[in-house]
Coordinates of C-alpha atoms in Angstrom, one line a residue:
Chain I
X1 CA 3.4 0.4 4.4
X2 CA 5.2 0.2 8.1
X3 CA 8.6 -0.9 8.8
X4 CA 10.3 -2.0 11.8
X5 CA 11.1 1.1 14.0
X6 CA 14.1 2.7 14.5
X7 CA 16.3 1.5 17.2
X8 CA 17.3 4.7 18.6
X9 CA 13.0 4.4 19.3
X10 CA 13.3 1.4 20.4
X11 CA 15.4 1.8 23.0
X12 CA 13.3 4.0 25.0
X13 CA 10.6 2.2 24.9
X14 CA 12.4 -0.2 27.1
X15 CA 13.6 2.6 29.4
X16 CA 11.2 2.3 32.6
X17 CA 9.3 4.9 33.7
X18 CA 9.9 7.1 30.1
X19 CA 7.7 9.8 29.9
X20 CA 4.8 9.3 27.6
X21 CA 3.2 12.7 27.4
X22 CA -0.5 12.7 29.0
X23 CA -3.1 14.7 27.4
X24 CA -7.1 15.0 26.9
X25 CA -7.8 13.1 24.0
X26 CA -9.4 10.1 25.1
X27 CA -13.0 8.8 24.3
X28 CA -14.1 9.3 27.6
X29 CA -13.2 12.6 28.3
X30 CA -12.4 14.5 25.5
X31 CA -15.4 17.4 24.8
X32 CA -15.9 15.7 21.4
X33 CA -17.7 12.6 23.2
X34 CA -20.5 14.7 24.3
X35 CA -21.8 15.8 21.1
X36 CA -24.6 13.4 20.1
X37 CA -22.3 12.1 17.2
X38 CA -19.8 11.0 19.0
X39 CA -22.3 8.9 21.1
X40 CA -22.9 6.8 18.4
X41 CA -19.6 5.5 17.4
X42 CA -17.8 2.7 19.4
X43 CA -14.7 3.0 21.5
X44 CA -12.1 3.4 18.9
X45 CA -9.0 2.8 20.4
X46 CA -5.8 3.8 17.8
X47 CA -2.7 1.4 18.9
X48 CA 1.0 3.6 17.4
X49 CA 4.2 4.4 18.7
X50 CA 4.0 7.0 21.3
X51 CA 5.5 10.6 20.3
X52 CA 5.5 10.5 16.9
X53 CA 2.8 11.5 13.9
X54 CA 4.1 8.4 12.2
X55 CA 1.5 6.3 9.9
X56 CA -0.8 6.8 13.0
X57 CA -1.3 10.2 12.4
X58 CA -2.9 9.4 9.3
X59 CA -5.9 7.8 11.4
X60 CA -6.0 10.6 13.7
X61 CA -6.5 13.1 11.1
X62 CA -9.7 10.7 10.1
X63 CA -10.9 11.2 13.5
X64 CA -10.3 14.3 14.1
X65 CA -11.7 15.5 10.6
X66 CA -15.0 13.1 11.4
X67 CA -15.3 14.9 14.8
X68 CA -15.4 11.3 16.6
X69 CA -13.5 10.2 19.1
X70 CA -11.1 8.1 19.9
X71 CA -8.3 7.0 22.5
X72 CA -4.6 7.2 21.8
X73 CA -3.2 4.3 23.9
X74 CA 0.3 5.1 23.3
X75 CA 0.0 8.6 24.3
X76 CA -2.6 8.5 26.5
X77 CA -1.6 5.4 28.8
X78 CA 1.5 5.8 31.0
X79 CA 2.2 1.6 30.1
X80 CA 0.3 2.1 27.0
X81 CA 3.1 1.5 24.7
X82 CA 3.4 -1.9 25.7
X83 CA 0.1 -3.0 24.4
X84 CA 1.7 -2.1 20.9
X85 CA 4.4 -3.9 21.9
X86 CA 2.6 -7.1 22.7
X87 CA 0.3 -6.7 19.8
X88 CA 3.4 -7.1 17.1
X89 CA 5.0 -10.2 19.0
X90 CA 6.7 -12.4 16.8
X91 CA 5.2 -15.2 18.5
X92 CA 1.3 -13.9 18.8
X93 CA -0.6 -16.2 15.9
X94 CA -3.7 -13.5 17.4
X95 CA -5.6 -12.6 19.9
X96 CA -9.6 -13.7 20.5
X97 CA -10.7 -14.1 16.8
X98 CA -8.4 -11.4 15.0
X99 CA -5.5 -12.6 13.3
X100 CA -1.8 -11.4 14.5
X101 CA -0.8 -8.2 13.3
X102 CA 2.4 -7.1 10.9
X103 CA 3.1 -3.7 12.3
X104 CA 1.0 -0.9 13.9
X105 CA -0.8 1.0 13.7
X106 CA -3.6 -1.1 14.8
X107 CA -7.1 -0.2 15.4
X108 CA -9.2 -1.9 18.4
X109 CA -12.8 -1.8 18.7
X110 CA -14.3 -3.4 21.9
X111 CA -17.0 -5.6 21.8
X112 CA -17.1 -5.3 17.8
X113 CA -15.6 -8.5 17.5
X114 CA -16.7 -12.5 17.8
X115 CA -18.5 -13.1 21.0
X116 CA -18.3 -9.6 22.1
X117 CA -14.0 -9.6 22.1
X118 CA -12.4 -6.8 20.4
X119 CA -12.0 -6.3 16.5
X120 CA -8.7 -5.8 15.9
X121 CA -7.6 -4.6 12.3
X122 CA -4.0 -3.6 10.7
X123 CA -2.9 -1.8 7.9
X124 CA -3.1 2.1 7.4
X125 CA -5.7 1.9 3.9
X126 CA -7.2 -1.0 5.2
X127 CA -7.7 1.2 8.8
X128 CA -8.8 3.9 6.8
X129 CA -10.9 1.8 4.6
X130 CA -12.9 0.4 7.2
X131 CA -13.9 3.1 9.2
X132 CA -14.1 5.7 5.4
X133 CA -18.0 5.3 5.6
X134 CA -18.6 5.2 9.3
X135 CA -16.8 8.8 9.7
X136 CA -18.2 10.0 6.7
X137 CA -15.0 10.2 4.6
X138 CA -15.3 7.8 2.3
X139 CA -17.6 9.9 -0.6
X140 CA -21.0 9.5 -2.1
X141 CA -20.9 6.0 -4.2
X142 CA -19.1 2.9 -4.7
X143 CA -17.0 4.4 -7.6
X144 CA -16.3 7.7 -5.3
X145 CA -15.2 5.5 -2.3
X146 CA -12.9 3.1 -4.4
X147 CA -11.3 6.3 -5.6
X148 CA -10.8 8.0 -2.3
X149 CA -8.9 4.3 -1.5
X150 CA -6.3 5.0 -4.4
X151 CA -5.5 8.3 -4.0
X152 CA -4.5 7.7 0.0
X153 CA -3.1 4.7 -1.0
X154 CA -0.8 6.8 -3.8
X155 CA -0.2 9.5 -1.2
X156 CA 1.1 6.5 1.5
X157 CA 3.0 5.5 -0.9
X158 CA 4.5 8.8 -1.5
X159 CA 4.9 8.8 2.4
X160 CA 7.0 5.6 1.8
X161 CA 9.3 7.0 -0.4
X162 CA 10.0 9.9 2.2
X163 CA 10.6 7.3 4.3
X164 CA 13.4 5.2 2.4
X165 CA 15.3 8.4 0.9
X166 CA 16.8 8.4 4.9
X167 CA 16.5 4.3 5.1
X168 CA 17.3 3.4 1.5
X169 CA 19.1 0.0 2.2
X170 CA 18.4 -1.3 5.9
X171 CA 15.2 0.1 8.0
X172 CA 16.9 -1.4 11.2
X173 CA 20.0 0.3 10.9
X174 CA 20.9 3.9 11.7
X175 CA 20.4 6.5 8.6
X176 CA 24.3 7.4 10.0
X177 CA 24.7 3.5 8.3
X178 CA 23.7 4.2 5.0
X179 CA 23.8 8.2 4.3
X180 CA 26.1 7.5 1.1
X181 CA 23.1 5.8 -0.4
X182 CA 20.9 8.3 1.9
X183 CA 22.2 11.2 -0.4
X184 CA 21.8 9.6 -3.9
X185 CA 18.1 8.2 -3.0
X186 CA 17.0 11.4 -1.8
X187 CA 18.6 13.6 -4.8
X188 CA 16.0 10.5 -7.1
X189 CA 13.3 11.1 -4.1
X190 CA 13.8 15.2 -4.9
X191 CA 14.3 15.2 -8.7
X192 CA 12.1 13.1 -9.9
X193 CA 9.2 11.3 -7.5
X194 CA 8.3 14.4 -6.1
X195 CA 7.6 16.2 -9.0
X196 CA 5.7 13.0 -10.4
X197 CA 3.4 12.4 -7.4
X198 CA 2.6 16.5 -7.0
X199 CA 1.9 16.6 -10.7
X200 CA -0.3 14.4 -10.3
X201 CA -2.3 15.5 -7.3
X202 CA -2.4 18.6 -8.8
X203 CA -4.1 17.2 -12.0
X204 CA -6.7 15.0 -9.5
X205 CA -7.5 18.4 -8.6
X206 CA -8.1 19.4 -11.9
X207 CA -9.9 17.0 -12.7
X208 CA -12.2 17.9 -10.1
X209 CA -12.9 21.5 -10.1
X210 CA -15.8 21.6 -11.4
X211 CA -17.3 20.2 -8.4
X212 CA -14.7 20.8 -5.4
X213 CA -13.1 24.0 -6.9
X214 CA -9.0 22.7 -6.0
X215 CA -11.0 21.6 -2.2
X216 CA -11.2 18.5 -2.5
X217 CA -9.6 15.1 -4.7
X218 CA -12.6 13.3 -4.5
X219 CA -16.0 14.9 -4.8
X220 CA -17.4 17.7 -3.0
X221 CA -16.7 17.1 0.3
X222 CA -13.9 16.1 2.8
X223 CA -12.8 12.4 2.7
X224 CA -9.7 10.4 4.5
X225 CA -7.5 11.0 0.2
X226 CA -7.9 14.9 1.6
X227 CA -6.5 14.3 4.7
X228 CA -3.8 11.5 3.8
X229 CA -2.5 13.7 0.8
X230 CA -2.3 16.5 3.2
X231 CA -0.3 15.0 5.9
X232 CA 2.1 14.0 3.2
X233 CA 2.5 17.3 1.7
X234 CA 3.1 18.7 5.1
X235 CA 5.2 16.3 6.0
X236 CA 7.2 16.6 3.0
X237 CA 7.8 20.8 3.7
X238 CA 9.4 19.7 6.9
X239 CA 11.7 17.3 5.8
X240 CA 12.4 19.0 2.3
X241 CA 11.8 22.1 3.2
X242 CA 13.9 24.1 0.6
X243 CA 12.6 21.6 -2.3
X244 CA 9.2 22.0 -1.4
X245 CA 9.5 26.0 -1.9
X246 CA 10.8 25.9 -5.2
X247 CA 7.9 23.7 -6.6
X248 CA 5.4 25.2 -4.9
X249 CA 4.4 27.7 -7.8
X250 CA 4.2 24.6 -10.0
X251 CA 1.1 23.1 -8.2
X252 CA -1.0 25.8 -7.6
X253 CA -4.1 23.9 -6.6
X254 CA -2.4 21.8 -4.3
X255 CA -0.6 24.7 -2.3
X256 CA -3.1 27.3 -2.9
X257 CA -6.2 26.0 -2.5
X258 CA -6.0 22.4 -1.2
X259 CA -3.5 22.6 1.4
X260 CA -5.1 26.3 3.6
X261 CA -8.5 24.7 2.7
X262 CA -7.9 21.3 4.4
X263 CA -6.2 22.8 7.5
X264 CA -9.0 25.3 7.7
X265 CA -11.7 22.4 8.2
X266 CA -13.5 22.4 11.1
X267 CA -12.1 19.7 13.5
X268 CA -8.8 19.4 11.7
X269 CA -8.4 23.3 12.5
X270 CA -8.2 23.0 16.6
X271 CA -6.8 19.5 16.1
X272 CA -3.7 21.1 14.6
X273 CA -3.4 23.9 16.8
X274 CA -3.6 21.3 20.4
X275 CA -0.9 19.5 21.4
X276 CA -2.3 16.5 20.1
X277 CA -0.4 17.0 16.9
X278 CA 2.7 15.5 17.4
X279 CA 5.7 17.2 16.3
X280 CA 8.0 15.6 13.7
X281 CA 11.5 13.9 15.1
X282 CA 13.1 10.6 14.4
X283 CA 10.0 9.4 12.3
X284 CA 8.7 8.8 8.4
X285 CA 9.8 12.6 8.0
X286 CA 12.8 14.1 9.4
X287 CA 14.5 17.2 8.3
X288 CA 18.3 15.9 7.1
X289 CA 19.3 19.3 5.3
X290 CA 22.1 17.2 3.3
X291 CA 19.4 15.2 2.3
X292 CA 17.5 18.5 0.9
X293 CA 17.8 20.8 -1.9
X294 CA 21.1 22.2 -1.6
Chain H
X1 CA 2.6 0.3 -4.6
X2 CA 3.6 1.1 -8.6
X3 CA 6.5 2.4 -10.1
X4 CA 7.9 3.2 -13.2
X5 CA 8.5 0.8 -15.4
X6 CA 11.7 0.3 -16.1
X7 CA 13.2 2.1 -18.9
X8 CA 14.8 -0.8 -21.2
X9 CA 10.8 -1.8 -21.4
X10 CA 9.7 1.5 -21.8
X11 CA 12.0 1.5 -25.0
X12 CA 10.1 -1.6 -26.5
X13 CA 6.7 -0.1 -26.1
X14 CA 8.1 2.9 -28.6
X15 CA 9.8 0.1 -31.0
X16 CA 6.7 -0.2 -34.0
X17 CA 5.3 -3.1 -34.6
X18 CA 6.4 -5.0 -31.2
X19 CA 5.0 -8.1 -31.0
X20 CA 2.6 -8.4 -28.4
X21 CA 1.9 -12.5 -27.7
X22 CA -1.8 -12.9 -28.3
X23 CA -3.8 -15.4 -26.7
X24 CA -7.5 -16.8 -26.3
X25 CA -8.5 -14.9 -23.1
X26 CA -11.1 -12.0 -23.7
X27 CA -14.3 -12.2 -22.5
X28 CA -16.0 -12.6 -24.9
X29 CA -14.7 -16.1 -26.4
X30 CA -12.8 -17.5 -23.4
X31 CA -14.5 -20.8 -22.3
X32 CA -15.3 -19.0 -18.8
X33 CA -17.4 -16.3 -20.1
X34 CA -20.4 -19.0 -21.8
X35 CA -20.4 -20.4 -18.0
X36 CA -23.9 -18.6 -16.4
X37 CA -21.0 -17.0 -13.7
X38 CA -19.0 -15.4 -15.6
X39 CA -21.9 -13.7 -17.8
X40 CA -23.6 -12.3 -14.7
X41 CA -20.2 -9.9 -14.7
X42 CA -19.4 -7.1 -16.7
X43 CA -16.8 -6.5 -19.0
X44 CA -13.9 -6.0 -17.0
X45 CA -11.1 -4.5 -18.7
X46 CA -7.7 -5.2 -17.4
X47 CA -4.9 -2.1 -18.2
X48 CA -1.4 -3.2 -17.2
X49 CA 2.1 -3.7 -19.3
X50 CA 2.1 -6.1 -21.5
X51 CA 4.5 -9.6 -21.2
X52 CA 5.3 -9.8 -17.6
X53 CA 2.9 -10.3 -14.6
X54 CA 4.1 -7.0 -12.5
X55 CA 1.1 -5.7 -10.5
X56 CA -1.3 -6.7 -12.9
X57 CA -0.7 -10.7 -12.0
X58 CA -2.4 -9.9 -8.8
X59 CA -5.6 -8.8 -10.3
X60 CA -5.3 -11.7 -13.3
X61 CA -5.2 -14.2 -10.4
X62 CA -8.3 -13.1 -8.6
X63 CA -10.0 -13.3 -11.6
X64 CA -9.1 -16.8 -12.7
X65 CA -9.4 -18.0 -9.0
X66 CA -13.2 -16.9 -9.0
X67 CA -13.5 -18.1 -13.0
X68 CA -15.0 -14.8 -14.1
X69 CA -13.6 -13.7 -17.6
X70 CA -11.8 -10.4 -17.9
X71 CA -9.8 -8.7 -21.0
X72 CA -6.2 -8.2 -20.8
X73 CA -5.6 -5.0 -23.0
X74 CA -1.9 -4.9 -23.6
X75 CA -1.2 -8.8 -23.8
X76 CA -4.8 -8.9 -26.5
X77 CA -4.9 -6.3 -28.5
X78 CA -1.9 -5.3 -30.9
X79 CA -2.1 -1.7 -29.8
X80 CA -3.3 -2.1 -26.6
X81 CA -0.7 -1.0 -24.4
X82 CA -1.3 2.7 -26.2
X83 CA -4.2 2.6 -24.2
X84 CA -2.2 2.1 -20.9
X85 CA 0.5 5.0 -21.9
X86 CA -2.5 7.4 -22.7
X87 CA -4.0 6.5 -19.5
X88 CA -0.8 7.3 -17.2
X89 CA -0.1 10.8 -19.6
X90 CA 1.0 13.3 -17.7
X91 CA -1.5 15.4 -19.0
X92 CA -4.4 13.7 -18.3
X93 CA -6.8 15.2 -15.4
X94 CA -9.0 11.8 -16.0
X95 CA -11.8 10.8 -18.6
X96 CA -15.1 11.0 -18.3
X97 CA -15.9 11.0 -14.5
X98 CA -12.9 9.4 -13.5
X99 CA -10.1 10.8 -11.8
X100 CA -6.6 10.4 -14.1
X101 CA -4.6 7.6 -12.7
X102 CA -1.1 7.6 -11.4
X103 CA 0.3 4.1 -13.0
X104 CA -1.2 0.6 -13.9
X105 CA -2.8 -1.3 -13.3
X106 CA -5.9 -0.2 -14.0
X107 CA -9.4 -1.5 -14.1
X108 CA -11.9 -0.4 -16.6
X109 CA -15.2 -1.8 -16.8
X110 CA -17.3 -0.3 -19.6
X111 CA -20.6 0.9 -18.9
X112 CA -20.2 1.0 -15.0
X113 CA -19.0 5.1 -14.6
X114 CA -21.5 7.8 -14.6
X115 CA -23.9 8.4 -17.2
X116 CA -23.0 4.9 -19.2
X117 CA -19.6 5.7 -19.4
X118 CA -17.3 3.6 -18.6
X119 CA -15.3 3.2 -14.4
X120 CA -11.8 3.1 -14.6
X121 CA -9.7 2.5 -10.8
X122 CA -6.4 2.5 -10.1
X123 CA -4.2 1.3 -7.1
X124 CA -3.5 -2.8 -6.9
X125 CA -5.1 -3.1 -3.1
X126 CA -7.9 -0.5 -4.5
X127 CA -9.0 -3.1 -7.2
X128 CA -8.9 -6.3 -5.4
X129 CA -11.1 -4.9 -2.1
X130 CA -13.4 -3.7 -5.1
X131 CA -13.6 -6.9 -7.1
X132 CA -13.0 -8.9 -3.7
X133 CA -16.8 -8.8 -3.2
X134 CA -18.1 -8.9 -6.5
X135 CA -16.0 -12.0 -7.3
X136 CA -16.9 -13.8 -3.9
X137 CA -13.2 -13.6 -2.7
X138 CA -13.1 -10.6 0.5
X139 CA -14.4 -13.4 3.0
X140 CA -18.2 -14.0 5.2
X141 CA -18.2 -10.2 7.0
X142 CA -16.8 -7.0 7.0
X143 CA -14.3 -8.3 9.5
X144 CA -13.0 -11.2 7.2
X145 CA -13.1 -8.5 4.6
X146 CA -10.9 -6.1 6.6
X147 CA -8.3 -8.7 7.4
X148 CA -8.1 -9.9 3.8
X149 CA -7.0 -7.0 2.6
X150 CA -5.0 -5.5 5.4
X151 CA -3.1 -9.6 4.6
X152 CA -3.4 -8.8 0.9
X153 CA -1.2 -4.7 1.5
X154 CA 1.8 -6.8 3.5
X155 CA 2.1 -9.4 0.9
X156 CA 2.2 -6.1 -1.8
X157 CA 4.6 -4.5 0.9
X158 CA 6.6 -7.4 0.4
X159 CA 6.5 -7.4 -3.4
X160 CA 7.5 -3.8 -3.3
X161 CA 10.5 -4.7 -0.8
X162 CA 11.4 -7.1 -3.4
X163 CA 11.6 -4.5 -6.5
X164 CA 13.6 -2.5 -4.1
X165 CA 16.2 -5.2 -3.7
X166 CA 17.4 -4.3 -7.5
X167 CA 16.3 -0.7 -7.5
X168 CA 16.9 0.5 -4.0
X169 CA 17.8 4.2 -5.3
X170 CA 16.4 5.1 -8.6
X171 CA 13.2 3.6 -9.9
X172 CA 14.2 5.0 -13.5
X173 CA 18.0 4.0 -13.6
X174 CA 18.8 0.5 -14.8
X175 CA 20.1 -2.4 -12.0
X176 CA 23.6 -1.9 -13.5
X177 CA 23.8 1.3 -12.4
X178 CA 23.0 1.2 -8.4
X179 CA 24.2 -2.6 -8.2
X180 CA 26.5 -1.8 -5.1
X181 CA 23.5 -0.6 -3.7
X182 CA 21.5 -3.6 -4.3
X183 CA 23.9 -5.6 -3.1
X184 CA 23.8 -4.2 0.2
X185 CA 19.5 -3.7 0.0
X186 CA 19.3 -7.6 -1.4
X187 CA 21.5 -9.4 1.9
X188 CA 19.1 -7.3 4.3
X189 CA 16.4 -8.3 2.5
X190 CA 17.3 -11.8 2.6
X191 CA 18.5 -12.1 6.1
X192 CA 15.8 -9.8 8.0
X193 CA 12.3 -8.7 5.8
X194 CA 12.1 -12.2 4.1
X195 CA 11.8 -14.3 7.6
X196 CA 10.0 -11.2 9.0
X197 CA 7.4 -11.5 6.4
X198 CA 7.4 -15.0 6.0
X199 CA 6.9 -15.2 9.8
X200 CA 4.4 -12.9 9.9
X201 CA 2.4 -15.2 7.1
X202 CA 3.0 -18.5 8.9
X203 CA 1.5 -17.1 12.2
X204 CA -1.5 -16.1 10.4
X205 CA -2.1 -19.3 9.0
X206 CA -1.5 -20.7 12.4
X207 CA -3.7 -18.7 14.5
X208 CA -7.0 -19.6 11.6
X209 CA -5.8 -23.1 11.2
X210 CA -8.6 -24.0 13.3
X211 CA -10.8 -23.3 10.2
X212 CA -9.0 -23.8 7.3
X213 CA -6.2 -26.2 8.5
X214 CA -3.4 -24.0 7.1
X215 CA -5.0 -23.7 3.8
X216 CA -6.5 -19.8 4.2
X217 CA -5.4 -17.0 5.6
X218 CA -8.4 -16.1 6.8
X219 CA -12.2 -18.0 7.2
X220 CA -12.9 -21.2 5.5
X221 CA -12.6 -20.3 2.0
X222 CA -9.6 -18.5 -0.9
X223 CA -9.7 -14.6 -0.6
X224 CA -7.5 -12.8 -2.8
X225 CA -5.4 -12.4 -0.2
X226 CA -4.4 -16.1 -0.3
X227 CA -3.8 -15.4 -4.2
X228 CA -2.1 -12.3 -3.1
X229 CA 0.7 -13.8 -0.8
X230 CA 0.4 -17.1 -3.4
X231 CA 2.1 -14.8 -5.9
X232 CA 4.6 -13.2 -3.8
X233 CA 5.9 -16.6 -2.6
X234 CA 6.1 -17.7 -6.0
X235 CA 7.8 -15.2 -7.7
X236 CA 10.6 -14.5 -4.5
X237 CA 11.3 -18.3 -4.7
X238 CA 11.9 -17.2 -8.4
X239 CA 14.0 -14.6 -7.4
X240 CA 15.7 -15.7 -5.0
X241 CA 16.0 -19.9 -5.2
X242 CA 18.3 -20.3 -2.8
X243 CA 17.0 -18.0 0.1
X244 CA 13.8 -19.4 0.0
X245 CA 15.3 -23.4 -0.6
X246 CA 17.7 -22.4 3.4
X247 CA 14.4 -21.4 5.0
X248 CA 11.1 -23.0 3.4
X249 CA 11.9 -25.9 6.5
X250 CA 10.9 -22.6 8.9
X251 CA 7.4 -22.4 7.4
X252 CA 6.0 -25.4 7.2
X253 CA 2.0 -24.5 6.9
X254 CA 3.3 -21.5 4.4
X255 CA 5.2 -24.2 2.2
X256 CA 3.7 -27.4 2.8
X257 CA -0.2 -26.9 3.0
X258 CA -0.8 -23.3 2.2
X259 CA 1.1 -22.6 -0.8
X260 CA 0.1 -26.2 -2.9
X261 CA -3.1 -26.1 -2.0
X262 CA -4.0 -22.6 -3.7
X263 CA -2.1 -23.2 -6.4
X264 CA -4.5 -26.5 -6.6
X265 CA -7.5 -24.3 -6.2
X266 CA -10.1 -24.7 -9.3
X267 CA -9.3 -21.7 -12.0
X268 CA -6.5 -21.1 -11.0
X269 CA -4.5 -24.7 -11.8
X270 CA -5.8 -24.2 -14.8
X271 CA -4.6 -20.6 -15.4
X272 CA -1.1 -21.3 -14.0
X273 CA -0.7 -24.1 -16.3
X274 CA -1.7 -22.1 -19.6
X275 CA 0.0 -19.8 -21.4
X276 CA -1.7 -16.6 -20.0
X277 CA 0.4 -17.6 -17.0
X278 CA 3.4 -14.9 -18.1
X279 CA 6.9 -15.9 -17.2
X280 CA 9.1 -13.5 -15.0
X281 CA 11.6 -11.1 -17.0
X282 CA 12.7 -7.6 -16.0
X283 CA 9.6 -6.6 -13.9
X284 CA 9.3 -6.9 -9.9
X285 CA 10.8 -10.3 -9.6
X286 CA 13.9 -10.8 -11.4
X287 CA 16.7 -13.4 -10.5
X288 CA 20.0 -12.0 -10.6
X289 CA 22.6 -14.2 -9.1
X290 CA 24.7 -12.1 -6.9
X291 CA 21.3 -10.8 -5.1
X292 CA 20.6 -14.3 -3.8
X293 CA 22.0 -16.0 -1.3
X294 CA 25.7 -17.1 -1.8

């Protein structure tokens, strides 16, 4: 689910005075914290890597979809990156009550945990698990909410793979380190997962027209599997980007309906057209064209 | 989180009359299921591969750790891993209500869907934080609950690193055929993700030793997450003897208290001791020599 980041990353963070681009989003001040909604959630705070989507983004997009806010420390704090930092020490045994961490991203909630500390909680599905049914993305009954879990844990997975066709053999070394074994995981990643994962989206769809016409996996409305499966899929058309337009046509639901009708949701919509949305670089998805169809 | 299986087990699912070891758990005439516990459950259905403990072992073990009966498909019936291959078709847009499911295991429990039918999940990390509840093993609160299963994903990131080490590039391709590549994935395995992990799990213990003096991860009392990392220790110090014989001195609350005292835990000495306890072969943890330490 996370793996150590990449040193090239790495290295800047321990360049002073980097530049860690300011912006709006924080719980404070953003125009989202004045609707009445918004008032009744806590102080999330999302702890990531600065300047990258990443496995963060995938709790942004619950956020954002949900219409409640949140603050970005990474992005938003000039020194914000080294709360991360601190968070993943290798000697922390935790902080207040909460356990140490394995990787971010992390999610803080002030005065949520014992005595009034902060809850702090790890894991991308277990992130997303947690705050499913207080954003209202997490479906209409048990059964619903335990499937929403598997599909964004299938799609993380997917994001995984993505992930190790550029790192196949050592995340801490460079992809320049391993791009004989880069080439032959991504031609497997290519040939075979990606069909296997999008064939199978496309039949959750299916499976569920009845209800969400091709909107939505789960249901008939929005939930944290639409947005996870999403990011993926977008993700993927940047790094594979002549891959992804040959299969296209095979998924129909996915690319036709799903994808324009997630990215049209309201919150996700201006969401992806701020600057809030990072742009891809030296992250789970970069755009190698050996590594793509050729 | 799942892959294919491998293909040289594929082969003997196709071989007629396979034999398929039987053995005396169902739930209807195991010893657990005339306790008063066990009959307040209903039928769960375990759907995994037959013979080795894979994915499915982390499910089995919650199970036996809370003593509630369950029903192994493929290892009870004769023809019960058809019912696994017919689940994962590539056909399938689901049954009944459910969604179609992207590989095992899978939980069915009859009588649980919508309108009697029976619920089917998928996803390991999905089925425990479902069952982790029911079977009185996700902790005292929804924060205990969170950090049990964001514990429970890194130990099944580090099981997943672990299948890597002998498939690093093509799930579907057999070990002989990308061994220089696992060569290479196995000695960074072994000299940075194992004491990463390991770490990680030590610190965790540390920092709730307060309450459960090394014994649980997290509160006072086994969560499947303790069964979850239980299993992952076990089966690496299976796969790899030597790695783990060089640095169990590192981890002394991991080795020393944590690991023998789960493994003493009622249900589940019992269970490792019998013969529904499946031995490793060619599934996640394998022990091939030249991946271990030299």
């Amino acid at each position: 689910m996370f793996r150590t980041p990449l040193r090239p990353l790495f290295a800047l963070y321990n360049l002073p005075g980097v530049c860690i681009r300011p912006h709006a989003l924080t719980y404070t001040t953003t125009a989202m914290s004045s609707t009445k909604k918004a008032r009744t959630h806590p102080p999330y705070e999302l702890l990531y890597w600065p300047q990258i989507p990443g496995r963060g983004e995938f709790i942004r997009l619950a956020f954002e979809a949900a219409g409640v806010s949140y603050k970005d420390v990474s992005n938003e704090q000039k020194d914000g990156v080294q709360e991360v930092v601190s968070l993943i020490s290798a000697s922390s045994t935790g902080t207040d009550s909460n356990p140490p961490i394995f990787a971010p991203p992390a999610l803080r909630i002030p005065g949520e945990g014992k005595n009034g500390s902060a809850l702090i909680l790890y894991q991308t599905p277990s992130i997303l698990s947690y705050l499913g049914p207080k954003l209202g993305l997490s479906g209409e009954d048990e059964a619903e909410g335990a499937w929403i879990l598997s599909h964004a844990l299938t799609a993380l997975d997917l994001n995984n793979e993505a992930h190790d066709t550029h790192h196949p053999v050592a995340v801490a070394k460079y992809y320049e380190e391993q791009k004989d074994e880069a080439l032959k995981k991504a031609a497997d990643f290519r040939e075979t997962r990606i069909p296997k994962f999008l064939g199978f989206f496309e039949r959750v769809l299916k499976g569920n027209e009845k209800e969400g016409e091709g909107k939505y996996l789960v249901g008939g409305k929005l939930s944290y599997a639409d947005t996870t499966v999403w990011h993926v899929l977008n993700g993927l058309q940047f790094a594979f980007p002549k891959e992804l337009e040959a299969r296209k046509k095979d998924y129909p639901l996915l690319f036709e309906t799903f994808y324009p009708s997630v990215q049209e949701q309201s919150g996700l919509k201006e969401y992806l057209a701020s600057d809030r949305r990072l742009l891809y670089s030296n992250g789970v998805f970069r755009h190698y064209p050996e590594l793509d169809r050729q």
